[in-house]
Short mmCIF file of C-alpha atoms in Angstrom, two decimals:
data_model
loop_
_atom_site.label_atom_id
_atom_site.label_comp_id
_atom_site.label_asym_id
_atom_site.label_seq_id
_atom_site.Cartn_x
_atom_site.Cartn_y
_atom_site.Cartn_z
CA MET A 1 52.86 -0.23 46.65
CA ALA A 2 51.69 1.24 43.31
CA PRO A 3 49.71 4.48 43.72
CA ALA A 4 46.09 4.34 43.10
CA ARG A 5 45.04 5.49 39.48
CA PHE A 6 43.52 8.85 39.55
CA GLN A 7 39.91 9.07 38.65
CA PRO A 8 38.29 12.18 37.19
CA SER A 9 35.06 11.09 38.86
CA SER A 10 36.62 12.02 42.18
CA ILE A 11 36.32 15.70 41.32
CA LYS A 12 33.45 17.41 42.50
CA ASN A 13 33.35 20.23 40.26
CA LYS A 14 31.68 19.53 36.97
CA ILE A 15 33.61 22.08 34.87
CA LYS A 16 36.97 21.09 36.30
CA ARG A 17 35.98 17.33 35.90
CA GLU A 18 35.15 17.74 32.21
CA GLU A 19 38.41 19.55 31.47
CA VAL A 20 40.64 16.91 33.33
CA THR A 21 38.66 14.15 31.52
CA ARG A 22 39.38 15.84 28.11
CA LYS A 23 42.93 16.28 28.85
CA LEU A 24 43.34 12.56 29.75
CA LYS A 25 41.59 11.29 26.67
CA LYS A 26 43.73 13.62 24.51
CA SER A 27 47.17 12.44 26.16
CA LYS A 28 45.94 8.73 25.60
CA ASN A 29 45.11 9.31 21.92
CA GLN A 30 48.55 11.14 21.40
CA ALA A 31 50.32 8.05 23.16
CA LYS A 32 48.44 5.54 20.89
CA LEU A 33 49.34 7.65 17.83
CA GLN A 34 53.14 7.75 18.96
CA LYS A 35 53.11 4.14 19.38
CA ARG A 36 51.88 3.47 15.86
CA LEU A 37 54.26 5.77 14.36
CA ASP A 38 57.11 4.24 16.01
CA GLN A 39 55.89 0.56 15.11
CA ALA A 40 55.41 1.91 11.40
CA LYS A 41 59.17 2.78 11.25
CA VAL A 42 60.31 -0.50 12.74
CA GLU A 43 57.96 -2.41 10.23
CA ALA A 44 59.62 -0.12 7.39
CA ASN A 45 63.02 -1.41 8.03
CA ASP A 46 62.09 -5.03 9.00
CA PRO A 47 59.08 -6.33 6.70
CA ALA A 48 59.14 -9.53 8.80
CA ALA A 49 57.74 -7.79 11.91
CA LYS A 50 54.74 -6.38 10.19
CA LYS A 51 53.87 -9.97 8.71
CA LYS A 52 54.36 -11.55 12.19
CA ARG A 53 52.06 -8.78 13.82
CA ILE A 54 49.35 -9.28 11.27
CA SER A 55 49.76 -13.27 11.76
CA GLU A 56 49.33 -12.95 15.63
CA ASN A 57 46.62 -10.27 15.75
CA VAL A 58 43.70 -11.83 13.84
CA PRO A 59 40.57 -10.42 14.85
CA ARG A 60 37.73 -12.79 16.00
CA THR A 61 34.42 -12.51 13.73
CA LEU A 62 31.57 -14.60 13.62
CA ASP A 63 32.52 -15.96 10.26
CA ASN A 64 35.92 -17.41 11.43
CA THR A 65 34.41 -18.44 14.77
CA ARG A 66 31.82 -20.57 13.10
CA GLU A 67 31.11 -24.03 14.30
CA ALA A 68 32.14 -26.86 12.11
CA ASP A 69 29.22 -28.64 10.34
CA PRO A 70 29.40 -32.17 9.36
CA ALA A 71 27.99 -31.45 6.11
CA MET A 72 30.64 -28.76 5.25
CA LEU A 73 33.60 -29.45 2.88
CA SER A 74 36.78 -28.81 4.88
CA ALA A 75 39.45 -26.64 3.57
CA ALA A 76 41.70 -29.72 3.18
CA GLY A 77 39.29 -31.37 0.92
CA PRO A 78 36.39 -33.75 1.62
CA SER A 79 36.85 -36.85 3.33
CA SER A 80 35.53 -40.31 2.04
CA ALA A 81 32.25 -39.98 4.07
CA GLN A 82 31.63 -36.46 2.77
CA HIS A 83 32.22 -37.84 -0.80
CA VAL A 84 29.55 -40.43 -0.18
CA GLU A 85 27.22 -38.26 1.55
CA PHE A 86 27.39 -35.60 -1.47
CA SER A 87 27.13 -38.35 -3.85
CA ASN A 88 23.81 -39.26 -2.28
CA ASP A 89 22.91 -35.63 -2.32
CA ILE A 90 23.50 -35.32 -6.11
CA ALA A 91 21.73 -38.70 -6.73
CA SER A 92 18.75 -37.47 -4.99
CA ASP A 93 19.09 -33.81 -6.39
CA PRO A 94 15.39 -32.94 -7.60
CA PHE A 95 17.24 -30.60 -10.07
CA ALA A 96 19.71 -32.81 -11.77
CA ASP A 97 17.62 -33.28 -14.82
CA TYR A 98 17.87 -29.67 -15.24
CA PHE A 99 21.75 -29.93 -15.67
CA ASN A 100 21.95 -32.90 -18.04
CA PHE A 101 21.96 -30.51 -21.19
CA THR A 102 19.53 -32.57 -22.97
CA GLN A 103 17.73 -29.27 -23.96
CA ASP A 104 19.21 -26.26 -25.46
CA PRO A 105 21.16 -24.52 -22.44
CA THR A 106 20.63 -20.94 -23.88
CA ILE A 107 16.84 -21.22 -23.32
CA PRO A 108 15.91 -19.72 -20.12
CA PRO A 109 13.36 -21.64 -17.87
CA LYS A 110 9.96 -20.08 -17.69
CA VAL A 111 9.25 -18.38 -14.42
CA LEU A 112 5.66 -17.32 -13.29
CA ILE A 113 5.91 -14.45 -10.89
CA THR A 114 3.13 -13.30 -8.99
CA THR A 115 1.88 -11.63 -5.67
CA SER A 116 -0.29 -12.27 -2.76
CA ALA A 117 -3.89 -11.19 -2.95
CA LYS A 118 -4.58 -7.51 -2.88
CA ALA A 119 -1.20 -6.43 -3.62
CA SER A 120 -0.08 -2.73 -3.57
CA LYS A 121 1.98 -0.61 -5.92
CA GLY A 122 5.45 -1.14 -4.20
CA THR A 123 4.95 -4.99 -4.54
CA TYR A 124 4.14 -4.57 -8.26
CA GLU A 125 7.14 -2.37 -8.77
CA PHE A 126 9.41 -5.00 -7.07
CA CYS A 127 7.95 -7.75 -9.39
CA ASP A 128 8.84 -5.57 -12.32
CA GLU A 129 12.39 -5.54 -11.19
CA LEU A 130 12.38 -9.42 -11.02
CA VAL A 131 10.96 -9.86 -14.43
CA GLY A 132 14.15 -7.99 -15.65
CA VAL A 133 16.35 -9.99 -13.43
CA PHE A 134 15.37 -13.71 -14.67
CA PRO A 135 15.60 -14.12 -18.43
CA GLY A 136 12.37 -16.43 -18.68
CA ALA A 137 10.14 -14.49 -16.30
CA GLU A 138 6.56 -13.54 -16.76
CA PHE A 139 4.53 -11.49 -14.54
CA ILE A 140 0.97 -12.30 -14.06
CA ARG A 141 -1.09 -10.16 -11.93
CA ARG A 142 -3.72 -11.56 -9.49
CA LYS A 143 -7.00 -9.76 -9.41
CA LYS A 144 -8.25 -8.24 -5.80
CA GLY A 145 -10.71 -10.47 -4.23
CA LYS A 146 -10.79 -14.33 -3.61
CA GLY A 147 -9.01 -16.47 -6.03
CA PHE A 148 -7.13 -19.68 -6.32
CA GLU A 149 -4.57 -20.45 -3.50
CA MET A 150 -1.01 -21.21 -4.17
CA GLY A 151 -1.63 -24.84 -4.62
CA ARG A 152 -3.98 -24.42 -7.55
CA ILE A 153 -1.88 -21.69 -9.12
CA ALA A 154 1.10 -24.04 -8.87
CA GLY A 155 -0.87 -26.78 -10.71
CA TRP A 156 -2.03 -24.12 -13.18
CA ALA A 157 1.49 -23.15 -14.00
CA ALA A 158 2.93 -26.58 -14.33
CA GLY A 159 0.35 -27.70 -16.89
CA ARG A 160 1.71 -24.93 -18.88
CA GLY A 161 5.29 -25.41 -18.84
CA TYR A 162 6.34 -23.28 -16.19
CA LYS A 163 9.65 -24.36 -14.29
CA HIS A 164 9.23 -22.20 -11.21
CA LEU A 165 6.38 -20.08 -9.24
CA LEU A 166 7.59 -17.03 -7.46
CA VAL A 167 5.19 -15.45 -5.16
CA VAL A 168 6.05 -12.06 -3.49
CA ASN A 169 4.20 -11.56 -0.15
CA GLU A 170 3.73 -8.26 1.58
CA ASP A 171 3.14 -6.77 4.82
CA MET A 172 2.18 -2.98 5.57
CA LYS A 173 1.98 -2.52 1.67
CA LYS A 174 5.65 -3.39 1.38
CA PRO A 175 7.14 -6.64 0.17
CA ASN A 176 8.34 -8.79 3.08
CA ALA A 177 8.68 -12.40 1.84
CA ILE A 178 9.24 -14.69 -1.30
CA THR A 179 7.95 -18.04 -1.91
CA LEU A 180 9.79 -19.91 -4.52
CA VAL A 181 8.28 -23.37 -5.87
CA TYR A 182 10.00 -25.63 -8.08
CA LEU A 183 7.72 -27.03 -10.68
CA PRO A 184 6.29 -29.51 -11.28
CA ASN A 185 7.01 -31.61 -7.95
CA GLY A 186 8.74 -29.31 -5.81
CA PRO A 187 10.36 -28.39 -3.46
CA MET A 188 9.63 -25.12 -2.35
CA ALA A 189 11.14 -22.57 -0.09
CA TYR A 190 9.99 -19.39 1.82
CA PHE A 191 12.50 -16.39 2.45
CA LYS A 192 12.03 -13.48 4.45
CA LEU A 193 12.67 -10.51 2.12
CA THR A 194 14.41 -7.21 3.56
CA SER A 195 16.71 -4.30 2.42
CA ILE A 196 15.04 -3.83 -0.72
CA GLU A 197 16.56 -1.21 -3.14
CA LEU A 198 15.05 -0.69 -6.58
CA THR A 199 17.22 0.04 -9.67
CA LYS A 200 16.05 3.83 -9.51
CA GLN A 201 17.14 4.08 -5.97
CA ILE A 202 20.72 3.10 -6.74
CA TYR A 203 22.98 6.09 -7.49
CA GLY A 204 24.66 5.72 -10.92
CA HIS A 205 23.13 2.42 -11.88
CA ALA A 206 23.85 0.90 -14.94
CA ARG A 207 21.07 -0.12 -17.61
CA ALA A 208 20.24 -3.89 -18.08
CA THR A 209 20.13 -5.58 -21.29
CA PRO A 210 18.21 -8.70 -22.16
CA HIS A 211 21.20 -10.96 -22.30
CA ASN A 212 21.25 -14.07 -20.08
CA PRO A 213 23.59 -13.24 -17.06
CA GLU A 214 26.25 -15.13 -15.54
CA LEU A 215 25.34 -16.43 -12.04
CA VAL A 216 27.89 -16.51 -9.17
CA LEU A 217 26.77 -18.53 -6.08
CA ASN A 218 29.09 -17.87 -3.25
CA ASN A 219 29.56 -19.66 0.17
CA PHE A 220 26.63 -22.43 -0.14
CA SER A 221 28.77 -24.95 1.73
CA THR A 222 26.48 -27.29 3.62
CA THR A 223 23.89 -29.93 2.24
CA LEU A 224 21.12 -27.32 2.86
CA GLY A 225 23.13 -24.62 1.01
CA HIS A 226 23.50 -27.04 -1.79
CA ASN A 227 19.75 -27.64 -2.23
CA VAL A 228 19.09 -23.76 -1.90
CA GLY A 229 21.75 -22.74 -4.19
CA ARG A 230 20.45 -25.33 -6.81
CA MET A 231 17.00 -23.60 -6.56
CA PHE A 232 18.38 -20.29 -7.37
CA GLN A 233 20.72 -21.72 -10.14
CA THR A 234 17.79 -23.47 -12.15
CA LEU A 235 16.16 -19.92 -12.61
CA PHE A 236 18.60 -19.11 -15.04
CA PRO A 237 19.77 -20.89 -18.36
CA PRO A 238 22.90 -23.01 -17.84
CA LEU A 239 24.74 -21.07 -20.55
CA PRO A 240 25.20 -17.22 -20.05
CA GLU A 241 25.59 -14.76 -22.79
CA PHE A 242 28.90 -13.24 -21.91
CA GLN A 243 28.80 -10.46 -24.53
CA GLY A 244 26.04 -8.81 -22.27
CA ARG A 245 28.80 -8.51 -19.40
CA GLN A 246 25.86 -8.98 -16.89
CA VAL A 247 26.57 -11.02 -13.60
CA VAL A 248 24.09 -11.98 -10.90
CA ALA A 249 25.80 -12.70 -7.62
CA LEU A 250 24.12 -14.38 -4.52
CA HIS A 251 26.41 -14.32 -1.65
CA ASN A 252 25.70 -16.36 1.64
CA GLN A 253 26.93 -14.74 4.91
CA ARG A 254 25.71 -15.82 8.27
CA ASP A 255 22.73 -17.47 6.52
CA PHE A 256 21.67 -14.06 5.04
CA LEU A 257 21.42 -14.21 1.13
CA PHE A 258 22.74 -10.87 -0.53
CA PHE A 259 21.48 -10.50 -3.94
CA ARG A 260 23.18 -8.21 -6.43
CA ARG A 261 23.35 -7.68 -9.99
CA HIS A 262 26.26 -5.88 -11.89
CA ARG A 263 27.86 -5.30 -15.21
CA TYR A 264 31.42 -5.61 -16.00
CA ALA A 265 33.19 -2.23 -17.06
CA PHE A 266 36.47 -2.67 -18.88
CA ARG A 267 38.50 0.27 -18.11
CA SER A 268 41.72 -1.08 -19.96
CA PRO A 269 42.90 -4.47 -21.01
CA GLU A 270 44.30 -4.92 -17.39
CA LYS A 271 41.51 -3.40 -15.26
CA VAL A 272 37.85 -4.04 -14.97
CA ALA A 273 35.18 -2.46 -12.64
CA LEU A 274 31.80 -3.46 -11.62
CA GLN A 275 28.93 -1.10 -12.24
CA GLU A 276 25.56 -2.14 -10.19
CA ILE A 277 22.41 -2.49 -12.14
CA GLY A 278 19.93 -3.26 -9.36
CA PRO A 279 17.99 -4.35 -7.81
CA ARG A 280 19.29 -5.36 -4.38
CA PHE A 281 17.83 -7.15 -1.64
CA THR A 282 18.56 -9.62 1.19
CA LEU A 283 16.78 -13.06 1.79
CA LYS A 284 16.63 -15.23 4.98
CA LEU A 285 15.56 -18.66 4.63
CA ARG A 286 12.79 -19.72 6.93
CA TRP A 287 11.73 -23.18 5.55
CA LEU A 288 12.25 -25.78 2.95
CA LYS A 289 9.53 -28.25 2.13
CA ARG A 290 8.98 -31.12 -0.10
CA GLY A 291 6.44 -31.14 -2.91
CA LEU A 292 3.90 -28.49 -3.83
CA PRO A 293 1.71 -26.28 -1.84
CA ALA A 294 -1.32 -28.18 -0.45
CA VAL A 295 -4.82 -27.35 -1.52
CA GLN A 296 -6.79 -26.85 1.52
CA ASN A 297 -10.17 -26.73 0.03
CA PHE A 298 -9.58 -29.81 -2.13
CA GLY A 299 -12.93 -31.03 -3.73
CA ALA A 300 -14.61 -27.66 -3.72
CA SER A 301 -15.51 -25.84 -6.78
CA PRO A 302 -13.69 -22.44 -6.58
CA ASP A 303 -15.26 -19.48 -8.74
CA ALA A 304 -12.12 -19.14 -10.96
CA LEU A 305 -8.47 -18.46 -11.02
CA GLU A 306 -8.73 -14.78 -11.22
CA ILE A 307 -5.16 -13.34 -12.34
CA SER A 308 -4.66 -10.97 -15.22
CA VAL A 309 -1.91 -9.86 -17.43
CA GLY A 310 -1.99 -6.24 -17.90
CA THR A 311 -5.55 -5.39 -18.51
CA GLU A 312 -6.66 -8.89 -19.47
CA GLU A 313 -8.26 -11.32 -17.13
CA LEU A 314 -7.27 -15.06 -17.24
CA PRO A 315 -9.47 -17.45 -15.58
CA GLY A 316 -7.96 -20.78 -15.01
CA PRO A 317 -8.91 -23.27 -17.82
CA PRO A 318 -8.48 -27.06 -17.44
CA GLU A 319 -4.77 -28.22 -18.46
CA GLU A 320 -5.88 -29.67 -21.51
CA THR A 321 -7.88 -26.80 -22.60
CA PRO A 322 -5.91 -24.29 -25.04
CA MET A 323 -5.47 -20.70 -23.89
CA PRO A 324 -8.15 -18.60 -26.16
CA GLU A 325 -6.84 -15.64 -28.08
CA GLN A 326 -8.31 -12.37 -27.42
CA ASP A 327 -8.05 -8.46 -27.66
CA GLU A 328 -7.27 -6.26 -24.82
CA GLU A 329 -10.74 -4.83 -24.71
CA SER A 330 -12.42 -8.14 -25.18
CA GLU A 331 -13.56 -10.26 -22.05
CA MET A 332 -12.63 -13.91 -21.66
CA ARG A 333 -15.57 -16.27 -20.98
CA PRO A 334 -15.04 -18.20 -17.64
CA HIS A 335 -13.62 -21.80 -17.96
CA GLU A 336 -13.65 -24.54 -15.47
CA PRO A 337 -11.35 -24.54 -12.56
CA VAL A 338 -8.07 -26.31 -12.86
CA PRO A 339 -8.37 -29.91 -11.85
CA VAL A 340 -6.26 -31.03 -8.72
CA SER A 341 -5.27 -34.83 -8.71
CA ASN A 342 -3.99 -35.08 -5.26
CA PRO A 343 -5.90 -34.46 -1.99
CA PRO A 344 -4.02 -31.82 0.40
CA LYS A 345 -1.63 -33.03 2.99
CA ASP A 346 0.77 -31.57 5.45
CA ASN A 347 4.06 -30.76 3.39
CA GLU A 348 7.18 -32.55 4.76
CA TYR A 349 9.75 -29.96 6.22
CA ILE A 350 13.25 -30.59 4.76
CA TRP A 351 14.40 -27.65 7.28
CA ARG A 352 12.51 -25.29 9.24
CA TRP A 353 13.89 -22.29 11.18
CA LYS A 354 12.94 -22.06 14.98
CA PRO A 355 13.77 -19.25 17.21
CA GLU A 356 15.89 -21.74 19.39
CA LEU A 357 18.20 -22.24 16.42
CA GLU A 358 19.68 -18.73 17.22
CA THR A 359 20.69 -19.42 20.61
CA THR A 360 24.38 -19.47 19.31
CA ARG A 361 25.69 -17.11 16.92
CA LYS A 362 28.20 -19.21 15.74
CA THR A 363 25.99 -21.82 14.14
CA PHE A 364 25.03 -21.36 10.57
CA PHE A 365 22.99 -23.86 8.24
CA LEU A 366 23.73 -22.77 4.76
#
């Protein structure tokens, strides 16, 4: 019968118990170190032993234990059923017209960036960063007080040629969410926003240039991921300006979307490095809906769409009325509200996050 293993906890004296515990821990660490050194000597003489050890000792992670999704393409290639499914997805893709290259692929799409009502300084700073990220972006500041709701702002922007509406929400005076609306007919997506670092907070950051960046979308492998990736793809012109050496990456891992922007730095003809420009932040999809935001007070006559560019106030004129020109100090006379042709209705969810969806950490949706 093997002797019972000695337990330091059986020692009553505290000082002696701690001393014995330290000696046992030190001896265990020395034994592990000696084992690794002996193993390194064997593998130095026999490279096949190292390859065998690495192939047998594969760590279990959330990514390699992910449950298979029927909408995912397998590593061996898509099956005939998946080919049909993806062909149907592409045929019904709301962004397919943007990629037909009938227009100049170097012209960036117009993106209207605004905030929630009564936004704070931190949100405005983050919006300024987003204007620098998207080549065709324009920031329009919403005036404090009661203004148009998102449905009316979306109609106002669609009538003026904007392709996207991006609304930055905030909580506790910090940006916490982004609503992205594809104009003029949707869909729209809502993302939780976390881990924001502005350009000035990134040590050794590079300076951005006005060149159209290259876009890298990584790991959007399901049907839902395809739709979300397409939404971000349409924020940038199809043809980047490679002389700017700028690249925007959106990496999906465990349904978290990590946004990064870098510049290529060529150290030599053989070596290249990446210098981060910023900003950096993380997104988490909460829902994806068809159509545009509903107008809750349909038929009512709102006072005015109160948004401003810089110091100018821009009430919302009708779509057929041209925007009048004015000086910075002059006041714009009020216009009629933007007409809304469709009554409000509950938007249809394409996908919606629910707490019960995270009962297992092996199921991901993008």
